[in-house]
XYZ file of C-alpha atoms in Angstrom:
360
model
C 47.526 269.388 127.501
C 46.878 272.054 124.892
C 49.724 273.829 123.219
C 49.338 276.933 121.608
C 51.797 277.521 118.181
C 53.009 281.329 117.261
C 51.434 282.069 114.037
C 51.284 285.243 112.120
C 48.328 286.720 113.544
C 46.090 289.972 111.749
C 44.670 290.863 115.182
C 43.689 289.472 118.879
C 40.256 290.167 120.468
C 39.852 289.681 124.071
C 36.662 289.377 125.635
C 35.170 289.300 129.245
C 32.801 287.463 129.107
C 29.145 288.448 130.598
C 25.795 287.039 130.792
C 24.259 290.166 128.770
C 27.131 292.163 127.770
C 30.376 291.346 126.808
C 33.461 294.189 127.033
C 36.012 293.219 123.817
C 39.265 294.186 123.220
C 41.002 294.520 119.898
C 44.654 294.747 119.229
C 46.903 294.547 116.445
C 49.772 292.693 115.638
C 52.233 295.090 116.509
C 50.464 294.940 120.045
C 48.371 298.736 119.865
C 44.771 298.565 121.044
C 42.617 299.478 118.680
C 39.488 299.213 119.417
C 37.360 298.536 122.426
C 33.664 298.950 123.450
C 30.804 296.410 124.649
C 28.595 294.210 123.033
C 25.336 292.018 123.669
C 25.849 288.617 124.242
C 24.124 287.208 121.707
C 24.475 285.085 118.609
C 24.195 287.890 116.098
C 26.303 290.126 117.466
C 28.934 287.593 117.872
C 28.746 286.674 114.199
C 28.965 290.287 113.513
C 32.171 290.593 115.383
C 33.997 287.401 114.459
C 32.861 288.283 110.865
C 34.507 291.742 110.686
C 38.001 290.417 111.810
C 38.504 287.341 110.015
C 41.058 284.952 110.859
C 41.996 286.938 114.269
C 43.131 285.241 117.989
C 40.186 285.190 120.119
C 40.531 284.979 123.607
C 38.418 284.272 126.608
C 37.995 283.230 129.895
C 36.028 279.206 130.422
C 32.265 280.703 131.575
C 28.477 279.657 130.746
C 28.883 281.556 127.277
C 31.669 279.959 125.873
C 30.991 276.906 124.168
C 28.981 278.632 121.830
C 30.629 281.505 121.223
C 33.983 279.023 120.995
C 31.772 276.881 117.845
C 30.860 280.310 116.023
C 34.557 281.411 115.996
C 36.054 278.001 114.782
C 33.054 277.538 111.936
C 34.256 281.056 110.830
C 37.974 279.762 111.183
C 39.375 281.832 113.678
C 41.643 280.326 116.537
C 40.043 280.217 120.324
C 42.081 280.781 123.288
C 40.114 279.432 126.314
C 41.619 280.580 129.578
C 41.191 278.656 132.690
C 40.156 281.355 135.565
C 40.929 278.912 138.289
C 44.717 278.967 137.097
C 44.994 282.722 135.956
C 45.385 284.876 139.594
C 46.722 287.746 137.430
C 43.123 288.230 136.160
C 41.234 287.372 139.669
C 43.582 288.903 141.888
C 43.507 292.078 140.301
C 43.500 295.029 142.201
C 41.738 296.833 139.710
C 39.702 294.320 138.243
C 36.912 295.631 135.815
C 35.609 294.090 132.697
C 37.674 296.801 130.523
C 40.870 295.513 132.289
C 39.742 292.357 131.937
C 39.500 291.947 128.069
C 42.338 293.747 127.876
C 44.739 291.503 129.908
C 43.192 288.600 128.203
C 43.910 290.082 124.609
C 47.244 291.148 125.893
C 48.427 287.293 127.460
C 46.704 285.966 124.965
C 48.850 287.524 122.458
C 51.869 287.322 123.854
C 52.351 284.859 126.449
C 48.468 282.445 126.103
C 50.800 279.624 127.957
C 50.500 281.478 130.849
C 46.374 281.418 130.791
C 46.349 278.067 131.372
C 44.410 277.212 128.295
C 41.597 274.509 128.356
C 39.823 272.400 126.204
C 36.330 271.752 126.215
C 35.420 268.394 125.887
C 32.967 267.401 122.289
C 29.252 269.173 122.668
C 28.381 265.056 122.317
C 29.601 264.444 125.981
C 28.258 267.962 127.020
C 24.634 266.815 125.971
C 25.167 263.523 127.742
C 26.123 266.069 131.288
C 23.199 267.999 130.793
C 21.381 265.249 131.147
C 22.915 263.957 134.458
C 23.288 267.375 135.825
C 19.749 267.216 135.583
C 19.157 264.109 137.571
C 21.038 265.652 140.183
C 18.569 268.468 140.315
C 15.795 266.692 140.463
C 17.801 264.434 143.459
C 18.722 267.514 145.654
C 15.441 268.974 145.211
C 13.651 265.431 146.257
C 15.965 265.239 149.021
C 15.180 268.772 150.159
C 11.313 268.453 150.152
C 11.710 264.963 152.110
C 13.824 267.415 154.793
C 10.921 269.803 154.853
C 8.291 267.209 155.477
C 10.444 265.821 158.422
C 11.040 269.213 159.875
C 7.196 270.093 159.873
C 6.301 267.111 161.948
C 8.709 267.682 164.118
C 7.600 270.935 165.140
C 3.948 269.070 166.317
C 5.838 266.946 168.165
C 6.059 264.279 166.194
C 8.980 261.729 164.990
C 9.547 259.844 161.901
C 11.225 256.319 161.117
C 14.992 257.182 160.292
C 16.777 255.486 157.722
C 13.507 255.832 155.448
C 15.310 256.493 151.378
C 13.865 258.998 149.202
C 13.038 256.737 146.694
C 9.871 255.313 148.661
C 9.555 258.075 151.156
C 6.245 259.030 149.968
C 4.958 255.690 150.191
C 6.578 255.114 153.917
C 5.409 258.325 155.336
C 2.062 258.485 154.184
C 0.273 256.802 156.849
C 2.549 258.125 159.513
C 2.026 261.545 159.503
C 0.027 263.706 162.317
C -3.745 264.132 161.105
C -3.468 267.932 161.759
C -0.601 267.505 158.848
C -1.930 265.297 156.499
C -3.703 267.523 154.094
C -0.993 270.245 153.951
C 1.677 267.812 153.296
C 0.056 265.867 150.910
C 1.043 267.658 147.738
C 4.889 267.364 148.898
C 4.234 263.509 149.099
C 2.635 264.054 145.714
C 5.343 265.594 144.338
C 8.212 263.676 146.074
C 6.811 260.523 144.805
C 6.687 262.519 140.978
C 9.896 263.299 141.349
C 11.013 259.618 142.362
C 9.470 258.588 139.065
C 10.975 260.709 137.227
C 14.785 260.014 138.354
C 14.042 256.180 137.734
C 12.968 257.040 134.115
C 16.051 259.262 133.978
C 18.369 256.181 135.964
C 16.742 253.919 132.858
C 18.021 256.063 130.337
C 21.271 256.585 131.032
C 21.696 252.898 131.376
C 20.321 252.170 127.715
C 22.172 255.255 126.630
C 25.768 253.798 128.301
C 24.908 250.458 126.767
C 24.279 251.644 123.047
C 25.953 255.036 122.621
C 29.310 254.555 124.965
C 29.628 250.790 125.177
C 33.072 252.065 126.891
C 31.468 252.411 130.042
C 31.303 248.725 130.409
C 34.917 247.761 131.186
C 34.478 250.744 133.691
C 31.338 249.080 135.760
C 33.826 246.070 136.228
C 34.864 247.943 139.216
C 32.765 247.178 142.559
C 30.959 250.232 143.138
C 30.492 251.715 139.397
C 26.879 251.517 137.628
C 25.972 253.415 134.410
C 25.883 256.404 136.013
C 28.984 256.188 137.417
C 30.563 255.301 134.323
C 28.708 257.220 131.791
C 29.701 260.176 133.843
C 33.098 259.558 134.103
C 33.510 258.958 130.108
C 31.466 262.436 129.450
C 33.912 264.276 131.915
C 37.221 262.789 130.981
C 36.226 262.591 126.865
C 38.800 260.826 124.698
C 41.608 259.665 127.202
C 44.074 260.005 125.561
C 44.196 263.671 125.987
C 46.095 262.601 129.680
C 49.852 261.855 129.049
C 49.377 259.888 132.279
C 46.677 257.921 134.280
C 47.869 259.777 137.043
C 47.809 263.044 136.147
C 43.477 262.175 136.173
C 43.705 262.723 139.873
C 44.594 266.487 139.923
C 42.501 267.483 137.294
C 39.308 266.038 138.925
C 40.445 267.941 142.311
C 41.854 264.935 144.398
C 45.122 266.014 144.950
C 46.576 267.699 148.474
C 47.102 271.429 148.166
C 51.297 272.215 148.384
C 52.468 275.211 150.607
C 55.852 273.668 151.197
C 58.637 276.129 152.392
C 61.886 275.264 153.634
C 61.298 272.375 156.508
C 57.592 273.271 156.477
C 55.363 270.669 154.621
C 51.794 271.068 156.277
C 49.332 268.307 155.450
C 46.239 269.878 153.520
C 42.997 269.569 152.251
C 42.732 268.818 148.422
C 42.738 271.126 146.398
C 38.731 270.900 144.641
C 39.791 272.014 141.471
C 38.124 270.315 138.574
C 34.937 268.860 137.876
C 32.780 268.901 141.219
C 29.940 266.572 140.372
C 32.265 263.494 138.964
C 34.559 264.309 141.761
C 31.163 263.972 144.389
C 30.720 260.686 142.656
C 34.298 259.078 142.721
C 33.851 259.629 146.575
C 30.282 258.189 146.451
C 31.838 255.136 145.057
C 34.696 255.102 147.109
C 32.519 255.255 149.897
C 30.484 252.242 148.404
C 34.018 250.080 148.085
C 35.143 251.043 151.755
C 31.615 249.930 152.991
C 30.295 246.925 155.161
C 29.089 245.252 152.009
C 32.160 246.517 149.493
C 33.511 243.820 147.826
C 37.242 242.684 148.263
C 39.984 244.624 146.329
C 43.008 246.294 146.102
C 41.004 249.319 146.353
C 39.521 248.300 149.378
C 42.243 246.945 151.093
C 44.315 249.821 150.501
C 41.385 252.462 152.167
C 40.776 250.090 155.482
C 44.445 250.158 155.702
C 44.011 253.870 156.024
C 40.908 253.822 158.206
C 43.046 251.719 161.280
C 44.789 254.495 162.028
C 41.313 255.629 163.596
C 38.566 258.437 163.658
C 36.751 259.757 161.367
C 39.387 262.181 159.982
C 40.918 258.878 158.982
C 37.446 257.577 157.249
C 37.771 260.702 155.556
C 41.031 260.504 154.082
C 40.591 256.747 153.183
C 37.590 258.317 150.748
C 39.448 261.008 149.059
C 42.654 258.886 148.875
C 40.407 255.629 147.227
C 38.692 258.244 145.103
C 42.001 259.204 143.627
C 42.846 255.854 142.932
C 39.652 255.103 141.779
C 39.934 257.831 139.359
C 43.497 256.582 137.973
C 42.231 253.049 137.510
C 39.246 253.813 135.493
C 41.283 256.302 133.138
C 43.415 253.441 133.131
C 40.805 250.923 132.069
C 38.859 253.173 129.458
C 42.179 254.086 127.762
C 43.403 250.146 127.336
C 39.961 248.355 127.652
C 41.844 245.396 129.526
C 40.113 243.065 131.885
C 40.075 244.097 135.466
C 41.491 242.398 138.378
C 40.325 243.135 141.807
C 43.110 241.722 143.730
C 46.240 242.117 141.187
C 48.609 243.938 143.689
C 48.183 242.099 146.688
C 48.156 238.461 144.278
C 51.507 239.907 142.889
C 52.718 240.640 146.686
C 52.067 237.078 147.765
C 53.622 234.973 145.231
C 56.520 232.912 145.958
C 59.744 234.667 145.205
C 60.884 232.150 143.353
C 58.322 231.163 141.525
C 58.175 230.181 137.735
């Protein structure tokens, strides 16, 4: 998706990447190191390096660091080489993997072959803002969900039992009157601050719908689809960014993860698991929704129709698969619908399949 030119270049840097420090490597265009040492990570002695070397290759490998460091090297003009680690096994495989080999063999690919790094390209720091913010919600959600866990386990070991099926949302409320006497006191400031936490997610869930509806007014065409809200939606448009970076609808489905993985050989062909690459979180929410779609109260659709077909063959390896495989499709459909903005129709394959052949 992102193709790198030859270009007459004064010098390639490599760096590995670290938290603190960062090892670089420097080499010129005739392919001699000739430099390397470590660095803080830090703005200023970033700007000190990209400054020095102006106009130079700078290569790196997709970690917490680099969207910054990626903004200060293309405000000073330099061209960034993002490698995708996932896809480069010569770097994690490495039998002697350090960071000095590291920055080298980035510097070096980089250099001369960057099409085999895999090279990736982060989506606009406006959609990274609008992550941050859902990332967030899902931290608050896991660690609601966590504390509601807790305050189940600790009444269970007094012998006590509380109503299943009870949502986090109101669990607070719910549970409050139920619990032992001994407990009451103790647990109280978990109620306290599960019901705190409750607040704040609906505040957040608020936000992110008024934010869908006047910042991305794309994600409406996407919530025609049973089983995608605003968050949903707004998610998916922050992941994916401007959709026309994906030659195909299809080609969606591998990069959120959803594909099998291939070991084919000969007459071999096992059947396995997807592969996970990609985004986790939208891919965790394509299979919420799919989940949603396949349920008691989904509402009827291609989509649907196509997962229960699945599900008959029994089990709940089969409920499984219908998931992933609706997820997949799910994810096709809505690249499909944010890139052309047309009107969604729930039942347009099977309507097609029962028309009269000879119809007008």
């Amino acid at each position: 998706m992102h193709q790198h030119t030859p270009r007459a270049l004064s010098l390639t840097i490599g760096l590995d990447l670290g938290s603190r420090i960062t090892q670089l490597a420097v080499y010129d265009p005739s392919g001699e190191r000739t430099e390397e040492r470590k660095i803080s990570t830090t703005r200023e002695s970033m700007e000190q390096l990209l400054d020095r070397f102006p106009g130079a290759r700078i290569v790196m490998e997709a970690s917490t660091p680099t969207r910054w460091i990626n903004n200060l090297a293309r405000e000073r003009g330099h061209e960034v080489i993002i490698a995708n680690p996932r896809k480069v096994p010569i770097i994690t495989a490495n039998i002697r993997k350090s960071d000095r080999n590291d920055a080298r063999l980035l510097a070096e690919l980089g250099q001369m072959k960057p099409e085999l790094l895999s090279p990736v390209q982060l989506r606009e720091d406006v959609y990274q803002v609008v992550r941050t913010r859902l990332f967030a919600r899902e931290q608050l959600v896991r660690t609601r969900t966590s504390l509601c866990t807790f305050v189940r386990s600790q009444v269970k070991s007094v012998g006590g039992s509380l109503p299943p099926g009870t949502t986090t949302r109101v669990f607070a409320l719910k549970i409050r009157p139920l619990l032992p006497k001994a407990l009451a006191s103790v647990l109280e400031p978990m109620l306290r601050t599960i019901q705190h936490l409750s607040d704040e997610i609906d505040a957040l869930d608020e936000g992110i719908k008024t934010e869908s509806e006047r910042d991305f007014p794309r994600t409406a065409v996407l919530q025609q689809v049973h089983g995608v809200g605003p968050l949903i939606s707004l998610a998916y448009v922050a992941t994916i960014g401007a959709p026309e970076r994906f030659k195909d609808s299809r080609s969606v489905g591998p990069y959120l993860g959803l594909v099998p993985r291939l070991n084919q050989s000969g007459a071999s062909n096992p059947a396995l698991k997807i592969t996970k690459h990609g985004d986790t979180y939208m891919r965790s929410l394509l299979v919420s929704a799919a989940t949603r779609i396949l349920g008691p109260f989904g509402a009827d659709s291609d989509l649907r129709r196509f997962g229960l077909k699945i599900m008959e063959r029994g089990g709940q390896q089969a409920k499984g698969k219908a998931r992933i495989a609706v997820a997949r499709k799910l994810a096709v459909l809505l690249h499909r619908l944010l890139l052309t903005g047309e009107v969604y129709e729930p039942l347009r394959n099977s309507d097609q399949s029962t028309e009269e052949p000879n119809a007008a």
